[in-house]
Short mmCIF file of N, CA and C in Angstrom, two decimals:
data_model
loop_
_atom_site.label_atom_id
_atom_site.label_comp_id
_atom_site.label_asym_id
_atom_site.label_seq_id
_atom_site.Cartn_x
_atom_site.Cartn_y
_atom_site.Cartn_z
N MET F 978 0.83 -1.18 0.00
CA MET F 978 0.00 0.00 0.00
C MET F 978 0.87 1.24 0.00
N PRO F 979 1.92 1.32 -0.86
CA PRO F 979 2.82 2.45 -0.83
C PRO F 979 2.13 3.79 -1.07
N ASP F 980 1.18 3.86 -2.00
CA ASP F 980 0.49 5.12 -2.28
C ASP F 980 -0.59 5.41 -1.25
N ASN F 981 -1.02 4.38 -0.53
CA ASN F 981 -2.11 4.52 0.43
C ASN F 981 -1.62 4.22 1.84
N LYS F 982 -0.50 4.79 2.19
CA LYS F 982 0.11 4.54 3.49
C LYS F 982 -0.67 5.26 4.59
N ILE F 983 -0.89 4.53 5.70
CA ILE F 983 -1.55 5.13 6.86
C ILE F 983 -0.52 5.97 7.61
N GLU F 984 -0.90 7.20 7.90
CA GLU F 984 -0.02 8.12 8.62
C GLU F 984 -0.76 8.70 9.81
N GLU F 985 0.02 9.12 10.81
CA GLU F 985 -0.51 9.82 11.98
C GLU F 985 -1.64 9.05 12.67
N PHE F 986 -1.44 7.77 12.91
CA PHE F 986 -2.46 6.94 13.56
C PHE F 986 -2.50 7.28 15.05
N GLU F 987 -3.66 7.67 15.54
CA GLU F 987 -3.84 8.04 16.94
C GLU F 987 -5.06 7.33 17.51
N VAL F 988 -4.96 7.00 18.80
CA VAL F 988 -6.04 6.29 19.49
C VAL F 988 -6.32 6.98 20.82
N GLU F 989 -7.60 7.06 21.18
CA GLU F 989 -7.98 7.56 22.50
C GLU F 989 -9.29 6.89 22.92
N LYS F 990 -9.50 6.82 24.24
CA LYS F 990 -10.74 6.27 24.75
C LYS F 990 -11.81 7.34 24.70
N VAL F 991 -13.04 6.93 24.35
CA VAL F 991 -14.19 7.83 24.40
C VAL F 991 -15.27 7.18 25.24
N PHE F 992 -16.10 7.99 25.84
CA PHE F 992 -17.15 7.52 26.74
C PHE F 992 -16.55 6.67 27.87
N GLU F 993 -15.39 7.12 28.37
CA GLU F 993 -14.65 6.35 29.35
C GLU F 993 -15.48 6.08 30.60
N ASN F 994 -15.35 4.87 31.13
CA ASN F 994 -16.04 4.40 32.34
C ASN F 994 -17.56 4.42 32.19
N ARG F 995 -18.02 4.26 30.98
CA ARG F 995 -19.46 4.18 30.71
C ARG F 995 -19.76 2.88 29.97
N LEU F 996 -21.01 2.57 29.89
CA LEU F 996 -21.44 1.36 29.20
C LEU F 996 -20.99 1.36 27.74
N HIS F 997 -20.95 2.52 27.12
CA HIS F 997 -20.61 2.63 25.70
C HIS F 997 -19.14 2.97 25.45
N GLU F 998 -18.26 2.70 26.45
CA GLU F 998 -16.84 3.00 26.28
C GLU F 998 -16.29 2.28 25.06
N ARG F 999 -15.49 2.99 24.29
CA ARG F 999 -14.86 2.42 23.11
C ARG F 999 -13.61 3.22 22.77
N LEU F 1000 -12.90 2.77 21.78
CA LEU F 1000 -11.69 3.46 21.34
C LEU F 1000 -11.99 4.23 20.06
N ALA F 1001 -11.56 5.47 20.02
CA ALA F 1001 -11.69 6.28 18.82
C ALA F 1001 -10.30 6.36 18.18
N PHE F 1002 -10.26 6.26 16.86
CA PHE F 1002 -8.98 6.35 16.16
C PHE F 1002 -9.10 7.32 15.00
N THR F 1003 -7.97 7.90 14.66
CA THR F 1003 -7.88 8.77 13.49
C THR F 1003 -6.57 8.45 12.78
N PHE F 1004 -6.57 8.65 11.48
CA PHE F 1004 -5.36 8.49 10.67
C PHE F 1004 -5.58 9.19 9.34
N LYS F 1005 -4.49 9.31 8.60
CA LYS F 1005 -4.56 9.94 7.28
C LYS F 1005 -4.06 8.97 6.22
N VAL F 1006 -4.69 9.04 5.06
CA VAL F 1006 -4.24 8.35 3.85
C VAL F 1006 -4.32 9.39 2.74
N LYS F 1007 -3.19 9.61 2.08
CA LYS F 1007 -3.15 10.62 1.02
C LYS F 1007 -3.69 11.96 1.50
N GLU F 1008 -3.33 12.36 2.71
CA GLU F 1008 -3.74 13.62 3.32
C GLU F 1008 -5.23 13.72 3.60
N GLN F 1009 -5.99 12.64 3.39
CA GLN F 1009 -7.41 12.60 3.74
C GLN F 1009 -7.52 11.97 5.12
N GLU F 1010 -8.17 12.67 6.05
CA GLU F 1010 -8.30 12.16 7.42
C GLU F 1010 -9.54 11.27 7.54
N PHE F 1011 -9.35 10.12 8.20
CA PHE F 1011 -10.44 9.19 8.47
C PHE F 1011 -10.53 8.97 9.96
N LYS F 1012 -11.76 8.79 10.44
CA LYS F 1012 -12.01 8.55 11.86
C LYS F 1012 -12.95 7.38 12.02
N GLY F 1013 -12.84 6.76 13.17
CA GLY F 1013 -13.74 5.66 13.45
C GLY F 1013 -13.69 5.28 14.91
N HIS F 1014 -14.57 4.37 15.27
CA HIS F 1014 -14.58 3.80 16.60
C HIS F 1014 -14.28 2.31 16.48
N TYR F 1015 -13.62 1.79 17.49
CA TYR F 1015 -13.27 0.37 17.52
C TYR F 1015 -13.87 -0.21 18.79
N HIS F 1016 -14.74 -1.22 18.61
CA HIS F 1016 -15.43 -1.82 19.75
C HIS F 1016 -15.77 -3.26 19.42
N ASN F 1017 -15.46 -4.16 20.34
CA ASN F 1017 -15.72 -5.60 20.13
C ASN F 1017 -15.12 -6.09 18.82
N GLU F 1018 -13.90 -5.66 18.54
CA GLU F 1018 -13.16 -6.05 17.34
C GLU F 1018 -13.86 -5.67 16.04
N GLU F 1019 -14.68 -4.64 16.11
CA GLU F 1019 -15.36 -4.13 14.91
C GLU F 1019 -15.02 -2.67 14.71
N ILE F 1020 -14.92 -2.28 13.45
CA ILE F 1020 -14.66 -0.89 13.08
C ILE F 1020 -15.98 -0.25 12.67
N GLN F 1021 -16.28 0.89 13.29
CA GLN F 1021 -17.43 1.68 12.89
C GLN F 1021 -16.88 3.00 12.36
N TRP F 1022 -16.98 3.18 11.04
CA TRP F 1022 -16.42 4.37 10.40
C TRP F 1022 -17.29 5.58 10.64
N LEU F 1023 -16.64 6.72 10.86
CA LEU F 1023 -17.33 8.00 10.90
C LEU F 1023 -17.23 8.60 9.50
N ASN F 1024 -17.91 9.69 9.27
CA ASN F 1024 -17.96 10.28 7.94
C ASN F 1024 -16.76 11.20 7.72
N PRO F 1025 -16.04 11.15 6.63
CA PRO F 1025 -16.23 10.26 5.49
C PRO F 1025 -15.59 8.90 5.76
N SER F 1026 -16.20 7.91 5.23
CA SER F 1026 -15.69 6.55 5.36
C SER F 1026 -14.75 6.28 4.20
N PRO F 1027 -13.66 5.52 4.44
CA PRO F 1027 -12.79 5.18 3.32
C PRO F 1027 -13.52 4.38 2.24
N ILE F 1028 -14.59 3.73 2.62
CA ILE F 1028 -15.39 2.94 1.66
C ILE F 1028 -15.95 3.86 0.58
N GLN F 1029 -16.23 5.11 0.94
CA GLN F 1029 -16.79 6.08 -0.01
C GLN F 1029 -15.73 6.63 -0.97
N LEU F 1030 -14.46 6.63 -0.54
CA LEU F 1030 -13.44 7.35 -1.29
C LEU F 1030 -12.35 6.48 -1.91
N LEU F 1031 -12.19 5.25 -1.43
CA LEU F 1031 -11.09 4.40 -1.90
C LEU F 1031 -11.64 3.09 -2.47
N ASP F 1032 -10.81 2.42 -3.27
CA ASP F 1032 -11.26 1.16 -3.86
C ASP F 1032 -11.31 0.06 -2.79
N GLU F 1033 -12.04 -1.01 -3.09
CA GLU F 1033 -12.32 -2.07 -2.12
C GLU F 1033 -11.06 -2.75 -1.58
N SER F 1034 -10.10 -3.04 -2.45
CA SER F 1034 -8.89 -3.73 -1.98
C SER F 1034 -8.08 -2.83 -1.05
N THR F 1035 -8.05 -1.53 -1.33
CA THR F 1035 -7.35 -0.59 -0.45
C THR F 1035 -8.05 -0.51 0.90
N VAL F 1036 -9.36 -0.47 0.90
CA VAL F 1036 -10.13 -0.43 2.15
C VAL F 1036 -9.87 -1.70 2.96
N GLU F 1037 -9.81 -2.85 2.32
CA GLU F 1037 -9.53 -4.11 3.02
C GLU F 1037 -8.15 -4.06 3.68
N ARG F 1038 -7.15 -3.55 2.96
CA ARG F 1038 -5.80 -3.44 3.54
C ARG F 1038 -5.79 -2.45 4.70
N ILE F 1039 -6.50 -1.34 4.54
CA ILE F 1039 -6.56 -0.35 5.62
C ILE F 1039 -7.23 -0.95 6.84
N GLU F 1040 -8.33 -1.65 6.65
CA GLU F 1040 -9.03 -2.25 7.79
C GLU F 1040 -8.17 -3.31 8.47
N ALA F 1041 -7.43 -4.08 7.73
CA ALA F 1041 -6.52 -5.08 8.33
C ALA F 1041 -5.46 -4.38 9.16
N THR F 1042 -4.95 -3.27 8.65
CA THR F 1042 -3.94 -2.51 9.39
C THR F 1042 -4.54 -1.91 10.65
N VAL F 1043 -5.75 -1.36 10.55
CA VAL F 1043 -6.42 -0.79 11.73
C VAL F 1043 -6.63 -1.88 12.78
N HIS F 1044 -7.09 -3.06 12.38
CA HIS F 1044 -7.28 -4.17 13.33
C HIS F 1044 -5.95 -4.51 14.01
N SER F 1045 -4.89 -4.57 13.26
CA SER F 1045 -3.57 -4.89 13.81
C SER F 1045 -3.13 -3.82 14.81
N PHE F 1046 -3.24 -2.55 14.43
CA PHE F 1046 -2.86 -1.45 15.32
C PHE F 1046 -3.69 -1.50 16.61
N MET F 1047 -4.98 -1.74 16.47
CA MET F 1047 -5.85 -1.73 17.64
C MET F 1047 -5.55 -2.92 18.56
N GLN F 1048 -5.23 -4.07 18.00
CA GLN F 1048 -4.85 -5.22 18.83
C GLN F 1048 -3.59 -4.89 19.63
N HIS F 1049 -2.62 -4.27 18.98
CA HIS F 1049 -1.39 -3.86 19.68
C HIS F 1049 -1.72 -2.88 20.80
N TYR F 1050 -2.55 -1.91 20.48
CA TYR F 1050 -2.94 -0.92 21.49
C TYR F 1050 -3.61 -1.59 22.68
N LEU F 1051 -4.55 -2.48 22.41
CA LEU F 1051 -5.29 -3.13 23.49
C LEU F 1051 -4.37 -3.96 24.37
N VAL F 1052 -3.44 -4.69 23.77
CA VAL F 1052 -2.52 -5.51 24.56
C VAL F 1052 -1.63 -4.63 25.40
N LEU F 1053 -1.03 -3.63 24.80
CA LEU F 1053 -0.10 -2.78 25.54
C LEU F 1053 -0.80 -2.01 26.66
N HIS F 1054 -2.08 -1.72 26.49
CA HIS F 1054 -2.81 -1.02 27.54
C HIS F 1054 -3.50 -1.98 28.50
N ASP F 1055 -3.43 -3.28 28.21
CA ASP F 1055 -4.00 -4.28 29.11
C ASP F 1055 -2.93 -4.90 30.00
N ILE F 1056 -1.69 -4.46 29.84
CA ILE F 1056 -0.62 -4.96 30.71
C ILE F 1056 -0.87 -4.39 32.10
N GLN F 1057 -1.21 -5.27 33.01
CA GLN F 1057 -1.53 -4.80 34.35
C GLN F 1057 -0.31 -4.73 35.24
N ASP F 1058 0.68 -5.53 34.93
CA ASP F 1058 1.88 -5.53 35.76
C ASP F 1058 3.03 -6.09 34.93
N ILE F 1059 4.13 -5.36 34.90
CA ILE F 1059 5.30 -5.85 34.21
C ILE F 1059 6.51 -5.60 35.10
N GLU F 1060 7.29 -6.63 35.29
CA GLU F 1060 8.47 -6.53 36.14
C GLU F 1060 9.64 -7.12 35.38
N ILE F 1061 10.67 -6.31 35.23
CA ILE F 1061 11.89 -6.76 34.56
C ILE F 1061 13.05 -6.51 35.51
N THR F 1062 13.72 -7.60 35.89
CA THR F 1062 14.82 -7.48 36.85
C THR F 1062 16.05 -8.21 36.31
N PRO F 1063 17.24 -7.64 36.57
CA PRO F 1063 18.46 -8.33 36.14
C PRO F 1063 18.72 -9.55 37.05
N VAL F 1064 19.20 -10.61 36.45
CA VAL F 1064 19.63 -11.80 37.21
C VAL F 1064 21.05 -12.14 36.78
N PHE F 1065 21.79 -12.79 37.66
CA PHE F 1065 23.19 -13.15 37.42
C PHE F 1065 24.01 -11.91 37.06
N GLU F 1066 23.75 -10.80 37.77
CA GLU F 1066 24.45 -9.54 37.46
C GLU F 1066 25.96 -9.69 37.56
N ASP F 1067 26.62 -8.97 36.68
CA ASP F 1067 28.09 -8.91 36.63
C ASP F 1067 28.74 -10.28 36.44
N THR F 1068 28.05 -11.17 35.75
CA THR F 1068 28.62 -12.47 35.38
C THR F 1068 28.41 -12.65 33.88
N PRO F 1069 29.10 -13.61 33.29
CA PRO F 1069 28.88 -13.86 31.85
C PRO F 1069 27.46 -14.35 31.53
N HIS F 1070 26.73 -14.78 32.56
CA HIS F 1070 25.37 -15.30 32.34
C HIS F 1070 24.28 -14.26 32.63
N GLU F 1071 24.65 -12.99 32.68
CA GLU F 1071 23.69 -11.94 33.02
C GLU F 1071 22.53 -11.93 32.03
N ARG F 1072 21.33 -11.82 32.57
CA ARG F 1072 20.10 -11.80 31.80
C ARG F 1072 19.09 -10.90 32.50
N HIS F 1073 17.96 -10.70 31.87
CA HIS F 1073 16.85 -10.00 32.51
C HIS F 1073 15.70 -10.99 32.67
N LYS F 1074 15.16 -11.06 33.86
CA LYS F 1074 13.99 -11.90 34.13
C LYS F 1074 12.76 -11.03 33.93
N ILE F 1075 11.76 -11.56 33.22
CA ILE F 1075 10.54 -10.81 32.99
C ILE F 1075 9.36 -11.55 33.60
N CYS F 1076 8.49 -10.80 34.22
CA CYS F 1076 7.22 -11.29 34.73
C CYS F 1076 6.18 -10.28 34.26
N ILE F 1077 5.16 -10.75 33.58
CA ILE F 1077 4.17 -9.84 33.00
C ILE F 1077 2.79 -10.44 33.14
N HIS F 1078 1.82 -9.60 33.44
CA HIS F 1078 0.43 -10.03 33.57
C HIS F 1078 -0.38 -9.35 32.47
N VAL F 1079 -0.91 -10.16 31.55
CA VAL F 1079 -1.67 -9.64 30.41
C VAL F 1079 -2.92 -10.48 30.23
N GLN F 1080 -4.04 -9.83 30.10
CA GLN F 1080 -5.32 -10.48 29.82
C GLN F 1080 -5.57 -11.66 30.76
N GLY F 1081 -5.31 -11.44 32.05
CA GLY F 1081 -5.61 -12.45 33.06
C GLY F 1081 -4.59 -13.57 33.21
N GLU F 1082 -3.52 -13.52 32.46
CA GLU F 1082 -2.49 -14.58 32.51
C GLU F 1082 -1.16 -14.00 32.94
N ASP F 1083 -0.38 -14.82 33.65
CA ASP F 1083 0.99 -14.44 34.02
C ASP F 1083 1.95 -15.17 33.10
N TYR F 1084 2.92 -14.43 32.57
CA TYR F 1084 3.96 -15.00 31.71
C TYR F 1084 5.31 -14.62 32.27
N LYS F 1085 6.24 -15.57 32.21
CA LYS F 1085 7.58 -15.34 32.72
C LYS F 1085 8.59 -15.84 31.70
N GLY F 1086 9.78 -15.24 31.76
CA GLY F 1086 10.83 -15.67 30.84
C GLY F 1086 12.11 -14.94 31.12
N LEU F 1087 13.10 -15.18 30.26
CA LEU F 1087 14.40 -14.54 30.34
C LEU F 1087 14.70 -13.83 29.03
N VAL F 1088 15.36 -12.68 29.13
CA VAL F 1088 15.79 -11.95 27.95
C VAL F 1088 17.31 -12.01 27.92
N HIS F 1089 17.85 -12.51 26.80
CA HIS F 1089 19.29 -12.61 26.66
C HIS F 1089 19.67 -12.43 25.20
N ASN F 1090 20.63 -11.57 24.94
CA ASN F 1090 21.10 -11.30 23.58
C ASN F 1090 19.95 -10.95 22.63
N GLY F 1091 19.01 -10.15 23.10
CA GLY F 1091 17.91 -9.69 22.25
C GLY F 1091 16.82 -10.72 21.99
N GLU F 1092 16.86 -11.85 22.66
CA GLU F 1092 15.83 -12.88 22.48
C GLU F 1092 15.12 -13.13 23.79
N ILE F 1093 13.83 -13.41 23.69
CA ILE F 1093 13.04 -13.74 24.88
C ILE F 1093 12.78 -15.24 24.86
N GLN F 1094 13.15 -15.87 25.95
CA GLN F 1094 12.89 -17.31 26.12
C GLN F 1094 11.78 -17.43 27.17
N TRP F 1095 10.57 -17.75 26.70
CA TRP F 1095 9.41 -17.81 27.57
C TRP F 1095 9.36 -19.15 28.30
N PHE F 1096 8.90 -19.10 29.55
CA PHE F 1096 8.62 -20.31 30.30
C PHE F 1096 7.19 -20.73 29.98
N HIS F 1097 6.74 -21.80 30.59
CA HIS F 1097 5.37 -22.28 30.39
C HIS F 1097 4.44 -21.53 31.35
N PRO F 1098 3.29 -21.05 30.94
CA PRO F 1098 2.74 -21.06 29.59
C PRO F 1098 3.39 -19.97 28.74
N GLN F 1099 3.48 -20.25 27.47
CA GLN F 1099 4.04 -19.28 26.54
C GLN F 1099 2.91 -18.41 25.99
N PRO F 1100 3.19 -17.12 25.77
CA PRO F 1100 2.14 -16.21 25.30
C PRO F 1100 1.46 -16.67 24.00
N LEU F 1101 2.21 -17.33 23.12
CA LEU F 1101 1.59 -17.76 21.84
C LEU F 1101 0.51 -18.82 22.04
N GLN F 1102 0.44 -19.41 23.23
CA GLN F 1102 -0.63 -20.37 23.49
C GLN F 1102 -1.96 -19.68 23.70
N ASN F 1103 -1.93 -18.40 24.12
CA ASN F 1103 -3.16 -17.69 24.45
C ASN F 1103 -3.38 -16.40 23.67
N LEU F 1104 -2.32 -15.85 23.08
CA LEU F 1104 -2.41 -14.57 22.39
C LEU F 1104 -2.05 -14.75 20.92
N THR F 1105 -2.49 -13.82 20.09
CA THR F 1105 -2.17 -13.90 18.67
C THR F 1105 -0.70 -13.56 18.44
N LYS F 1106 -0.19 -13.96 17.29
CA LYS F 1106 1.21 -13.69 16.94
C LYS F 1106 1.48 -12.18 16.94
N ASP F 1107 0.58 -11.40 16.35
CA ASP F 1107 0.76 -9.94 16.32
C ASP F 1107 0.79 -9.36 17.73
N THR F 1108 -0.05 -9.88 18.60
CA THR F 1108 -0.11 -9.41 19.97
C THR F 1108 1.19 -9.72 20.70
N VAL F 1109 1.71 -10.93 20.52
CA VAL F 1109 2.97 -11.33 21.15
C VAL F 1109 4.11 -10.47 20.63
N GLU F 1110 4.11 -10.19 19.33
CA GLU F 1110 5.16 -9.34 18.76
C GLU F 1110 5.12 -7.94 19.37
N ALA F 1111 3.92 -7.39 19.56
CA ALA F 1111 3.79 -6.07 20.18
C ALA F 1111 4.27 -6.11 21.63
N LEU F 1112 3.92 -7.16 22.32
CA LEU F 1112 4.33 -7.35 23.71
C LEU F 1112 5.84 -7.47 23.81
N GLU F 1113 6.43 -8.27 22.95
CA GLU F 1113 7.88 -8.45 22.96
C GLU F 1113 8.61 -7.17 22.60
N SER F 1114 8.05 -6.40 21.69
CA SER F 1114 8.65 -5.12 21.32
C SER F 1114 8.68 -4.19 22.54
N GLU F 1115 7.59 -4.16 23.28
CA GLU F 1115 7.53 -3.34 24.49
C GLU F 1115 8.56 -3.81 25.52
N ILE F 1116 8.70 -5.11 25.69
CA ILE F 1116 9.68 -5.67 26.63
C ILE F 1116 11.09 -5.28 26.22
N HIS F 1117 11.41 -5.41 24.93
CA HIS F 1117 12.74 -5.04 24.45
C HIS F 1117 13.05 -3.57 24.72
N GLU F 1118 12.05 -2.70 24.55
CA GLU F 1118 12.25 -1.27 24.82
C GLU F 1118 12.57 -1.04 26.30
N ILE F 1119 11.87 -1.73 27.19
CA ILE F 1119 12.10 -1.57 28.63
C ILE F 1119 13.48 -2.10 29.00
N VAL F 1120 13.86 -3.26 28.45
CA VAL F 1120 15.18 -3.82 28.73
C VAL F 1120 16.27 -2.87 28.24
N GLU F 1121 16.06 -2.28 27.07
CA GLU F 1121 17.03 -1.33 26.53
C GLU F 1121 17.17 -0.11 27.44
N GLN F 1122 16.05 0.37 27.97
CA GLN F 1122 16.09 1.48 28.92
C GLN F 1122 16.87 1.10 30.17
N HIS F 1123 16.65 -0.12 30.69
CA HIS F 1123 17.39 -0.59 31.87
C HIS F 1123 18.88 -0.61 31.57
N GLU F 1124 19.25 -1.10 30.39
CA GLU F 1124 20.66 -1.17 30.01
C GLU F 1124 21.27 0.23 29.92
N GLN F 1125 20.55 1.17 29.33
CA GLN F 1125 21.05 2.54 29.22
C GLN F 1125 21.24 3.17 30.59
N GLU F 1126 20.28 2.95 31.49
CA GLU F 1126 20.39 3.48 32.85
C GLU F 1126 21.58 2.87 33.57
N LYS F 1127 21.80 1.58 33.37
CA LYS F 1127 22.92 0.89 34.01
C LYS F 1127 24.24 1.45 33.50
N ASN F 1128 24.33 1.70 32.20
CA ASN F 1128 25.56 2.21 31.60
C ASN F 1128 25.85 3.66 32.00
N GLU F 1129 24.80 4.41 32.34
CA GLU F 1129 24.97 5.80 32.75
C GLU F 1129 25.51 5.93 34.16
N LYS F 1130 25.37 4.88 34.95
CA LYS F 1130 25.83 4.93 36.35
C LYS F 1130 27.30 4.83 36.49
#
C-alpha cells in the first residue's frame, strides 16, 4: 500500500467508564483524514468513510492494518503488571527476568542477547502472533532502557 500509506495513527478512549466506552482512532491516507470507533473487534467508520473514497482492496488493507494497530494498542494497555529485573548480574550469564500479567495470565521468561525465552505457559498459546510481537517489542524497549540506565551509572 505504498500510495495509500496510513499516517498519523492516533487512538484515544471515548465515553470512558461508561457502558458505551470504546476506542476512537484517526489516521490519514493521502492527506485525507479518516475517523472511526473500535469496539468488540469491529470498526465503525465515521464520515467520510474510506469505503466512499477508496477502492475495495485498499479499504480491506486499511481495515486489516487498523485491526492490527488496535490489537497492539489493546494488549499494551492491558498490561496490568510488568516486572523486569536483572539476574546473574556482573557475570557472563547476566540476563533479565521478565514477569508480566496480560489479559488475566501471568507470563515469565528470560531476555538474553535480544531474544526472549518464555517459560510455560508461553504467550503464543493464548495470544495472537501480532499481539505477542507487540508485547515483545515493548519488553525489548524496557530492557534497553534498563541497560542505558545501568551504563549511565
